[in-house]
Coordinates of C-alpha atoms and ligand atoms in Angstrom, one line a residue:
X1 CA 57.1 -48.6 -38.6
X2 CA 53.5 -48.2 -37.2
X3 CA 51.0 -47.2 -39.8
X4 CA 47.3 -47.5 -38.8
X5 CA 44.6 -47.0 -41.4
X6 CA 41.7 -46.0 -39.2
X7 CA 39.0 -46.2 -41.8
X8 CA 36.6 -49.1 -42.1
X9 CA 37.0 -50.3 -38.6
X10 CA 35.3 -53.6 -38.1
X11 CA 33.8 -54.4 -34.7
X12 CA 36.0 -57.1 -33.4
X13 CA 34.4 -60.2 -32.0
X14 CA 34.4 -60.4 -28.2
X15 CA 33.8 -63.1 -25.7
X16 CA 30.1 -63.8 -25.0
X17 CA 28.8 -63.9 -21.5
X18 CA 26.2 -66.6 -21.5
X19 CA 26.4 -67.1 -17.8
X20 CA 23.3 -65.1 -16.9
X21 CA 20.5 -67.4 -15.9
X22 CA 17.2 -67.3 -14.2
X23 CA 17.4 -68.3 -10.5
X24 CA 15.4 -71.5 -11.2
X25 CA 18.6 -73.0 -12.8
X26 CA 20.7 -72.7 -9.6
X27 CA 22.1 -75.9 -8.3
X28 CA 21.2 -76.2 -4.7
X29 CA 24.7 -77.6 -3.9
X30 CA 26.6 -74.7 -5.5
X31 CA 28.4 -72.3 -3.2
X32 CA 27.2 -68.7 -3.7
X33 CA 29.3 -65.5 -3.5
X34 CA 28.1 -61.8 -3.2
X35 CA 30.6 -59.5 -4.9
X36 CA 30.7 -55.7 -4.1
X37 CA 32.6 -53.0 -6.0
X38 CA 33.1 -49.4 -4.9
X39 CA 36.7 -48.6 -5.8
X40 CA 36.1 -45.7 -8.0
X41 CA 32.8 -44.3 -9.4
X42 CA 30.6 -47.3 -9.9
X43 CA 28.6 -49.0 -7.1
X44 CA 28.2 -52.6 -8.2
X45 CA 27.0 -55.8 -6.7
X46 CA 26.4 -59.3 -8.0
X47 CA 25.5 -62.8 -6.7
X48 CA 27.2 -65.6 -8.5
X49 CA 27.3 -69.4 -8.1
X50 CA 30.5 -71.5 -7.9
X51 CA 30.4 -72.2 -11.7
X52 CA 30.4 -68.5 -12.6
X53 CA 26.7 -68.2 -13.3
X54 CA 25.4 -64.7 -12.4
X55 CA 22.2 -65.1 -10.5
X56 CA 21.6 -61.4 -9.9
X57 CA 23.4 -58.2 -10.5
X58 CA 23.0 -54.4 -10.1
X59 CA 25.1 -51.4 -11.0
X60 CA 24.8 -47.7 -10.2
X61 CA 27.0 -45.6 -12.3
X62 CA 28.1 -42.1 -11.2
X63 CA 29.3 -41.2 -14.7
X64 CA 26.7 -38.5 -15.4
X65 CA 27.3 -36.7 -12.1
X66 CA 31.1 -36.7 -12.7
X67 CA 30.7 -35.6 -16.3
X68 CA 28.8 -32.5 -15.0
X69 CA 31.4 -31.7 -12.4
X70 CA 34.2 -32.2 -14.9
X71 CA 35.9 -35.2 -13.3
X72 CA 35.6 -37.4 -10.2
X73 CA 35.6 -35.4 -7.0
X74 CA 36.3 -38.0 -4.3
X75 CA 34.0 -36.6 -1.7
X76 CA 31.1 -36.6 -4.2
X77 CA 31.9 -40.2 -5.3
X78 CA 32.0 -41.2 -1.6
X79 CA 28.6 -39.6 -0.9
X80 CA 27.0 -41.3 -4.0
X81 CA 28.4 -44.7 -2.9
X82 CA 27.0 -44.0 0.6
X83 CA 23.6 -43.2 -0.8
X84 CA 23.4 -46.2 -3.1
X85 CA 25.3 -49.1 -1.7
X86 CA 22.5 -50.6 0.4
X87 CA 20.0 -50.4 -2.5
X88 CA 22.5 -51.8 -5.0
X89 CA 23.3 -54.8 -2.9
X90 CA 19.7 -55.4 -2.0
X91 CA 18.7 -55.2 -5.6
X92 CA 21.4 -57.8 -6.7
X93 CA 20.2 -60.1 -3.9
X94 CA 16.5 -59.7 -4.8
X95 CA 17.3 -60.4 -8.4
X96 CA 19.2 -63.6 -7.5
X97 CA 16.5 -64.9 -5.1
X98 CA 19.3 -65.7 -2.7
X99 CA 19.0 -64.8 1.0
X100 CA 22.1 -63.6 3.0
X101 CA 22.0 -66.9 4.9
X102 CA 22.5 -68.9 1.7
X103 CA 25.7 -67.1 0.8
X104 CA 29.1 -68.9 1.2
X105 CA 31.1 -65.6 1.3
X106 CA 31.2 -61.9 0.5
X107 CA 33.9 -60.6 -1.7
X108 CA 34.6 -56.8 -1.8
X109 CA 37.2 -54.6 -3.5
X110 CA 39.6 -53.3 -0.8
X111 CA 42.5 -52.1 -3.1
X112 CA 43.6 -50.1 -5.0
X113 CA 41.3 -47.2 -5.6
X114 CA 40.0 -44.0 -4.2
X115 CA 40.3 -44.1 -0.4
X116 CA 36.9 -42.6 0.3
X117 CA 35.1 -44.9 -2.2
X118 CA 36.9 -48.0 -1.0
X119 CA 36.0 -47.1 2.6
X120 CA 32.2 -47.2 1.8
X121 CA 32.3 -50.6 0.2
X122 CA 34.5 -52.1 2.9
X123 CA 32.5 -50.6 5.8
X124 CA 29.2 -51.9 4.3
X125 CA 30.7 -55.3 3.7
X126 CA 32.2 -55.8 7.1
X127 CA 28.8 -54.9 8.7
X128 CA 27.1 -57.3 6.4
X129 CA 29.4 -60.3 7.0
X130 CA 29.3 -59.6 10.8
X131 CA 25.5 -59.4 10.8
X132 CA 25.2 -62.7 8.8
X133 CA 28.3 -64.5 10.1
X134 CA 29.8 -65.0 6.6
X135 CA 33.4 -65.3 5.5
X136 CA 34.9 -62.2 3.9
X137 CA 37.2 -62.2 0.8
X138 CA 39.1 -59.0 0.2
X139 CA 39.7 -58.3 -3.5
X140 CA 42.4 -56.6 -5.4
X141 CA 40.6 -54.6 -8.1
X142 CA 43.2 -55.2 -10.8
X143 CA 43.4 -58.9 -10.1
X144 CA 39.6 -59.0 -10.6
X145 CA 39.9 -57.2 -14.0
X146 CA 42.7 -59.7 -15.0
X147 CA 40.7 -62.8 -14.0
X148 CA 37.3 -61.8 -15.4
X149 CA 38.1 -63.6 -18.7
X150 CA 38.2 -67.0 -16.9
X151 CA 34.6 -66.6 -16.1
X152 CA 33.8 -66.6 -19.8
X153 CA 36.0 -69.4 -21.0
X154 CA 38.7 -71.7 -19.4
X155 CA 41.9 -69.7 -19.9
X156 CA 44.8 -71.5 -18.3
X157 CA 47.7 -69.8 -16.5
X158 CA 50.1 -68.3 -17.4
X159 CA 48.7 -65.6 -19.7
X160 CA 49.7 -62.1 -20.4
X161 CA 47.3 -59.3 -19.4
X162 CA 47.0 -55.7 -20.4
X163 CA 44.8 -53.7 -18.0
X164 CA 43.9 -50.2 -19.2
X165 CA 41.3 -48.0 -17.5
X166 CA 40.7 -44.6 -16.0
X167 CA 42.9 -45.4 -13.1
X168 CA 45.4 -47.9 -14.4
X169 CA 47.7 -48.9 -17.2
X170 CA 49.7 -52.1 -16.6
X171 CA 51.1 -55.2 -18.3
X172 CA 51.4 -58.3 -16.2
X173 CA 51.9 -62.0 -16.5
X174 CA 49.1 -63.9 -14.6
X175 CA 50.6 -67.1 -13.3
X176 CA 47.9 -68.0 -10.8
X177 CA 44.9 -66.3 -9.2
X178 CA 47.1 -64.5 -6.7
X179 CA 50.4 -64.8 -8.6
X180 CA 51.3 -62.0 -11.0
X181 CA 54.6 -60.6 -12.4
X182 CA 54.4 -56.9 -13.1
X183 CA 56.1 -56.2 -16.5
X184 CA 55.2 -52.5 -16.9
X185 CA 53.0 -49.7 -15.5
X186 CA 52.2 -46.1 -16.1
X187 CA 54.7 -43.6 -14.8
X188 CA 52.1 -40.8 -14.7
X189 CA 48.5 -41.1 -15.7
X190 CA 46.3 -43.9 -17.1
X191 CA 45.0 -43.8 -20.7
X192 CA 41.4 -43.5 -19.7
X193 CA 42.3 -40.5 -17.5
X194 CA 44.1 -38.9 -20.5
X195 CA 41.1 -39.5 -22.8
X196 CA 38.7 -38.1 -20.2
X197 CA 40.9 -35.0 -19.7
X198 CA 41.3 -34.4 -23.5
X199 CA 37.5 -34.8 -23.9
X200 CA 37.0 -32.3 -21.2
X201 CA 39.4 -29.8 -22.7
X202 CA 37.5 -30.3 -26.0
X203 CA 34.2 -29.6 -24.1
X204 CA 32.7 -32.8 -25.6
X205 CA 29.8 -32.8 -23.2
X206 CA 28.6 -29.8 -25.3
X207 CA 28.8 -32.0 -28.4
X208 CA 25.3 -33.3 -29.4
X209 CA 26.6 -36.8 -30.0
X210 CA 28.7 -37.0 -26.9
X211 CA 26.9 -35.4 -24.0
X212 CA 26.3 -38.6 -22.1
X213 CA 29.5 -40.5 -23.0
X214 CA 32.7 -41.0 -21.0
X215 CA 35.7 -39.2 -22.5
X216 CA 37.0 -42.5 -24.0
X217 CA 33.7 -43.3 -25.6
X218 CA 33.3 -39.8 -27.0
X219 CA 36.7 -39.7 -28.5
X220 CA 36.2 -43.2 -30.1
X221 CA 32.9 -42.1 -31.6
X222 CA 34.3 -38.8 -33.0
X223 CA 37.5 -40.5 -34.2
X224 CA 35.5 -42.7 -36.6
X225 CA 34.7 -39.5 -38.7
X226 CA 38.2 -38.0 -38.2
X227 CA 41.4 -38.0 -40.2
X228 CA 44.3 -38.8 -37.8
X229 CA 46.9 -37.6 -40.3
X230 CA 45.8 -34.0 -39.9
X231 CA 47.7 -33.9 -36.6
X232 CA 50.8 -35.8 -35.6
X233 CA 51.6 -36.6 -32.0
X234 CA 54.8 -38.3 -30.9
X235 CA 54.3 -41.8 -29.5
X236 CA 55.5 -41.6 -25.9
X237 CA 58.7 -43.2 -24.6
X238 CA 60.2 -44.2 -28.0
X239 CA 63.7 -44.2 -26.5
X240 CA 62.8 -46.3 -23.4
X241 CA 63.1 -50.0 -24.2
X242 CA 60.8 -51.2 -21.4
X243 CA 57.1 -51.9 -20.9
X244 CA 56.2 -48.8 -18.9
X245 CA 53.7 -46.3 -20.1
X246 CA 53.4 -42.5 -20.0
X247 CA 50.5 -40.4 -21.2
X248 CA 51.0 -37.0 -19.5
X249 CA 53.3 -35.8 -22.3
X250 CA 50.9 -36.8 -25.0
X251 CA 48.2 -34.9 -23.2
X252 CA 50.4 -31.8 -23.2
X253 CA 51.0 -32.2 -27.0
X254 CA 47.2 -32.5 -27.5
X255 CA 46.5 -29.5 -25.3
X256 CA 49.0 -27.4 -27.2
X257 CA 47.3 -28.4 -30.5
X258 CA 43.9 -27.5 -29.2
X259 CA 45.1 -24.1 -28.0
X260 CA 46.6 -23.4 -31.4
X261 CA 43.5 -24.5 -33.2
X262 CA 41.4 -22.3 -31.0
X263 CA 43.5 -19.4 -32.2
X264 CA 43.3 -20.5 -35.8
X265 CA 39.5 -20.8 -35.6
X266 CA 39.2 -17.6 -33.5
X267 CA 37.2 -19.2 -30.7
X268 CA 37.4 -19.1 -27.0
X269 CA 38.7 -22.1 -24.9
X270 CA 35.6 -24.2 -24.2
X271 CA 34.0 -23.7 -27.7
X272 CA 33.7 -26.8 -29.9
X273 CA 36.4 -26.9 -32.6
X274 CA 35.5 -27.8 -36.1
X275 CA 38.5 -30.2 -36.3
X276 CA 37.5 -32.1 -33.2
X277 CA 37.1 -35.4 -35.0
X278 CA 40.6 -35.2 -36.4
X279 CA 42.1 -34.4 -33.0
X280 CA 40.1 -37.3 -31.5
X281 CA 41.4 -39.6 -34.3
X282 CA 45.1 -38.6 -33.8
X283 CA 44.9 -38.8 -30.0
X284 CA 43.3 -42.3 -30.1
X285 CA 45.8 -43.4 -32.7
X286 CA 48.8 -42.3 -30.6
X287 CA 47.4 -44.0 -27.5
X288 CA 46.7 -47.2 -29.5
X289 CA 50.2 -47.1 -30.9
X290 CA 51.8 -46.6 -27.5
X291 CA 49.8 -49.5 -26.0
X292 CA 50.6 -51.7 -28.9
X293 CA 54.3 -51.1 -28.8
X294 CA 54.7 -51.7 -25.1
X295 CA 52.5 -54.9 -25.4
X296 CA 54.7 -56.1 -28.3
X297 CA 57.8 -55.7 -26.2
X298 CA 56.1 -57.6 -23.3
X299 CA 55.3 -60.5 -25.6
X300 CA 58.9 -60.6 -26.9
X301 CA 60.2 -60.5 -23.3
X302 CA 57.9 -63.3 -22.1
X303 CA 58.8 -65.5 -25.1
X304 CA 62.5 -64.9 -24.6
X305 CA 62.2 -65.9 -20.9
X306 CA 59.9 -68.8 -21.7
X307 CA 57.2 -67.3 -19.5
X308 CA 54.4 -68.0 -21.8
X309 CA 53.2 -71.5 -22.9
X310 CA 54.2 -72.5 -26.4
X311 CA 50.8 -73.9 -27.1
X312 CA 48.0 -71.3 -27.3
X313 CA 49.7 -68.3 -25.7
X314 CA 47.2 -65.7 -24.8
X315 CA 46.9 -61.9 -24.3
X316 CA 43.9 -60.7 -22.2
X317 CA 43.0 -57.1 -22.5
X318 CA 40.6 -55.6 -19.9
X319 CA 39.6 -52.4 -18.1
X320 CA 37.3 -49.6 -19.4
X321 CA 39.7 -48.5 -22.2
X322 CA 39.7 -52.1 -23.5
X323 CA 36.2 -51.6 -24.9
X324 CA 37.8 -49.3 -27.5
X325 CA 37.5 -51.1 -30.9
X326 CA 40.4 -49.1 -32.5
X327 CA 42.8 -50.0 -29.6
X328 CA 41.6 -53.6 -29.8
X329 CA 42.4 -53.7 -33.5
X330 CA 45.9 -52.3 -33.0
X331 CA 46.5 -55.0 -30.3
X332 CA 45.1 -57.7 -32.6
X333 CA 47.7 -56.8 -35.2
X334 CA 50.4 -57.3 -32.6
X335 CA 49.0 -60.6 -31.4
X336 CA 48.6 -61.8 -35.0
X337 CA 52.3 -60.9 -35.7
X338 CA 53.5 -62.7 -32.5
X339 CA 51.2 -65.7 -32.6
X340 CA 49.1 -65.0 -29.5
X341 CA 45.4 -65.2 -29.2
X342 CA 43.7 -62.0 -28.0
X343 CA 40.8 -62.2 -25.6
X344 CA 38.7 -59.3 -24.4
X345 CA 35.7 -59.5 -22.1
X346 CA 32.6 -57.7 -23.4
X347 CA 32.4 -54.0 -22.7
X348 CA 30.0 -54.4 -19.8
X349 CA 32.6 -56.7 -18.1
X350 CA 35.6 -54.5 -19.0
X351 CA 34.3 -51.5 -17.1
X352 CA 33.9 -51.7 -13.3
X353 CA 31.1 -54.0 -12.1
X354 CA 30.1 -56.3 -9.2
X355 CA 30.3 -59.4 -11.4
X356 CA 34.0 -59.4 -11.8
X357 CA 34.4 -59.0 -8.0
X358 CA 32.1 -61.9 -7.3
X359 CA 34.0 -64.0 -9.9
X360 CA 37.3 -63.2 -8.1
X361 CA 35.6 -64.3 -4.9
X362 CA 34.6 -67.6 -6.6
X363 CA 38.1 -68.2 -7.8
X364 CA 39.5 -67.6 -4.3
X365 CA 36.8 -69.7 -2.6
X366 CA 37.5 -72.6 -5.0
X367 CA 41.2 -72.3 -4.3
X368 CA 40.8 -71.7 -0.6
X369 CA 42.9 -68.5 -0.8
X370 CA 42.4 -65.3 1.1
X371 CA 39.2 -66.2 2.9
X372 CA 38.9 -64.4 6.2
X373 CA 36.6 -65.0 9.2
X374 CA 33.8 -62.4 9.6
X375 CA 35.3 -60.8 12.7
X376 CA 38.8 -60.2 11.2
X377 CA 39.8 -56.5 10.9
X378 CA 40.5 -55.5 7.3
X379 CA 41.7 -52.1 6.0
X380 CA 41.5 -50.7 2.5
X381 CA 44.6 -49.8 0.6
X382 CA 44.4 -46.9 -2.0
X383 CA 47.7 -47.9 -3.5
X384 CA 48.5 -51.6 -4.0
X385 CA 50.9 -53.0 -6.6
X386 CA 49.8 -56.1 -8.6
X387 CA 52.2 -59.0 -8.0
X388 CA 56.0 -59.0 -8.1
X389 CA 57.5 -56.0 -9.8
X390 CA 60.0 -57.2 -12.5
X391 CA 59.9 -53.9 -14.5
X392 CA 63.6 -53.5 -13.9
X393 CA 64.4 -56.9 -15.5
X394 CA 62.3 -55.9 -18.5
X395 CA 64.2 -52.7 -18.8
X396 CA 67.5 -54.5 -18.5
X397 CA 66.6 -56.8 -21.4
X398 CA 66.6 -53.6 -23.5
X399 CA 64.5 -55.1 -26.3
X400 CA 64.4 -53.2 -29.6
X401 CA 61.1 -53.8 -31.4
X402 CA 61.2 -55.3 -34.9
X403 CA 59.5 -53.1 -37.4
X404 CA 55.8 -53.9 -37.6
X405 CA 53.5 -52.4 -40.2
X406 CA 50.1 -52.0 -38.6
X407 CA 47.3 -51.4 -41.0
X408 CA 43.9 -51.1 -39.3
X409 CA 41.4 -51.8 -42.0
X410 CA 38.5 -54.1 -42.8
Ligands
KG4_1 O1 37.5 -49.7 -15.8 P1 36.8 -48.4 -15.7 O2 35.3 -48.6 -15.7 O3 37.1 -47.7 -14.4 C1 38.4 -47.5 -13.9 O4 39.0 -46.5 -14.3 O5 38.8 -48.4 -13.1 O6 37.3 -47.5 -16.9 C2 36.7 -46.2 -17.1 C3 37.6 -45.5 -18.1 C4 37.2 -44.1 -18.4 O7 38.4 -43.3 -18.4 C5 36.6 -44.1 -19.8 O8 36.9 -42.9 -20.5 C6 37.3 -45.2 -20.4 O9 37.4 -46.2 -19.4 N1 36.6 -45.8 -21.5 C7 37.0 -45.8 -22.8 C8 35.9 -46.4 -23.6 N2 34.9 -46.6 -22.7 C9 35.3 -46.3 -21.5 N3 38.2 -45.4 -23.3 C10 38.3 -45.6 -24.7 N4 37.4 -46.1 -25.5 C11 36.2 -46.5 -25.0 N5 35.2 -47.0 -25.8
ZN2 ZN1 38.5 -50.8 -13.1

């Protein structure tokens, strides 16, 4: 039985990132990587040394534009990347005090993501590496999210990873920097997408406390003052004993409740409802419960198949939705029950950024994996699975979850 008590949420501790230094600390011998990210709606760049120290970083977020247009319009995202990429990279380089000639490689997200957005980053990067005769390291965006934690502390492989963002929802076992087993993934939309759409349907940009927040941030904020027991949503996929996710059905349930409440309160669609905090709390709770249950099953599966180390087994949670404290707390209760340690990068490194791409470049440079000559042709891939898909094996294991009482409280 899952019972969350949402009151008194404590902010959970998260990993610190102490790896930002002034450029005077750079070891002259260290190899340097420029990382570039444009897979969705953030234009990010960072210069990093071989030890994971960030020498310079810059990020241009398109969030405010997309909030106004009611979602990401790919052509708009593309145009904004096009307008900002040169400046973003230049600013990261300036801040680092590193010249292009001093770089050992350029690492850029080439998959998965929005085709039009990926294209801008890749085109810019290929021009850059050709101009400066530098090796190129193509990066898988989800691999970068999964590995970010290793920049903050030495987390040994294998570890379990839950990646939850606006574009993705997946559970995987990380066995090496380019070696993943995919245990489960979303069958429809990602939790961040659901939160963004629910927030839009609730017109939260009109809410005085939420006008500049992403959907997920807005719902988390409002949920703190809400009573989740006022509305009950079914946790998705209760009869499917695998680790896949589904959020579209939940969004339908929430939309129906919103429509009903608009009638009850006698307001037009688009007006702010008085019960918005309660809807936020119930939605967030159901998403947290779904994520916790699938993660619980993944842990049991990995333990049964001896895929996790017996000493210090770890769950890493990353992606934009991982910055949600309520969801983290739900997952902490699962890791406490199963004896895993839970590690979450700080919020700035959970959302898309150039630092995580530079770090993935460093990991690959150190391991000598996937480093291409500057004149090699590279294409972007909007769809790209992470690792070897063993979701069918997980389903076949047909694992029923033991009852877990989850009380989220101080
Ligand atoms: O990883 P990210 O920056 O971009 C990709 O989707 O790859 O994640 C952005 C997503 C958005 O859907 C946003 O609503 C969600 O992360 N998000 C949150 C929170 N902060 C951002 N969701 C829940 N709670 C939050 N605090
Ligand atoms: Zn992402």
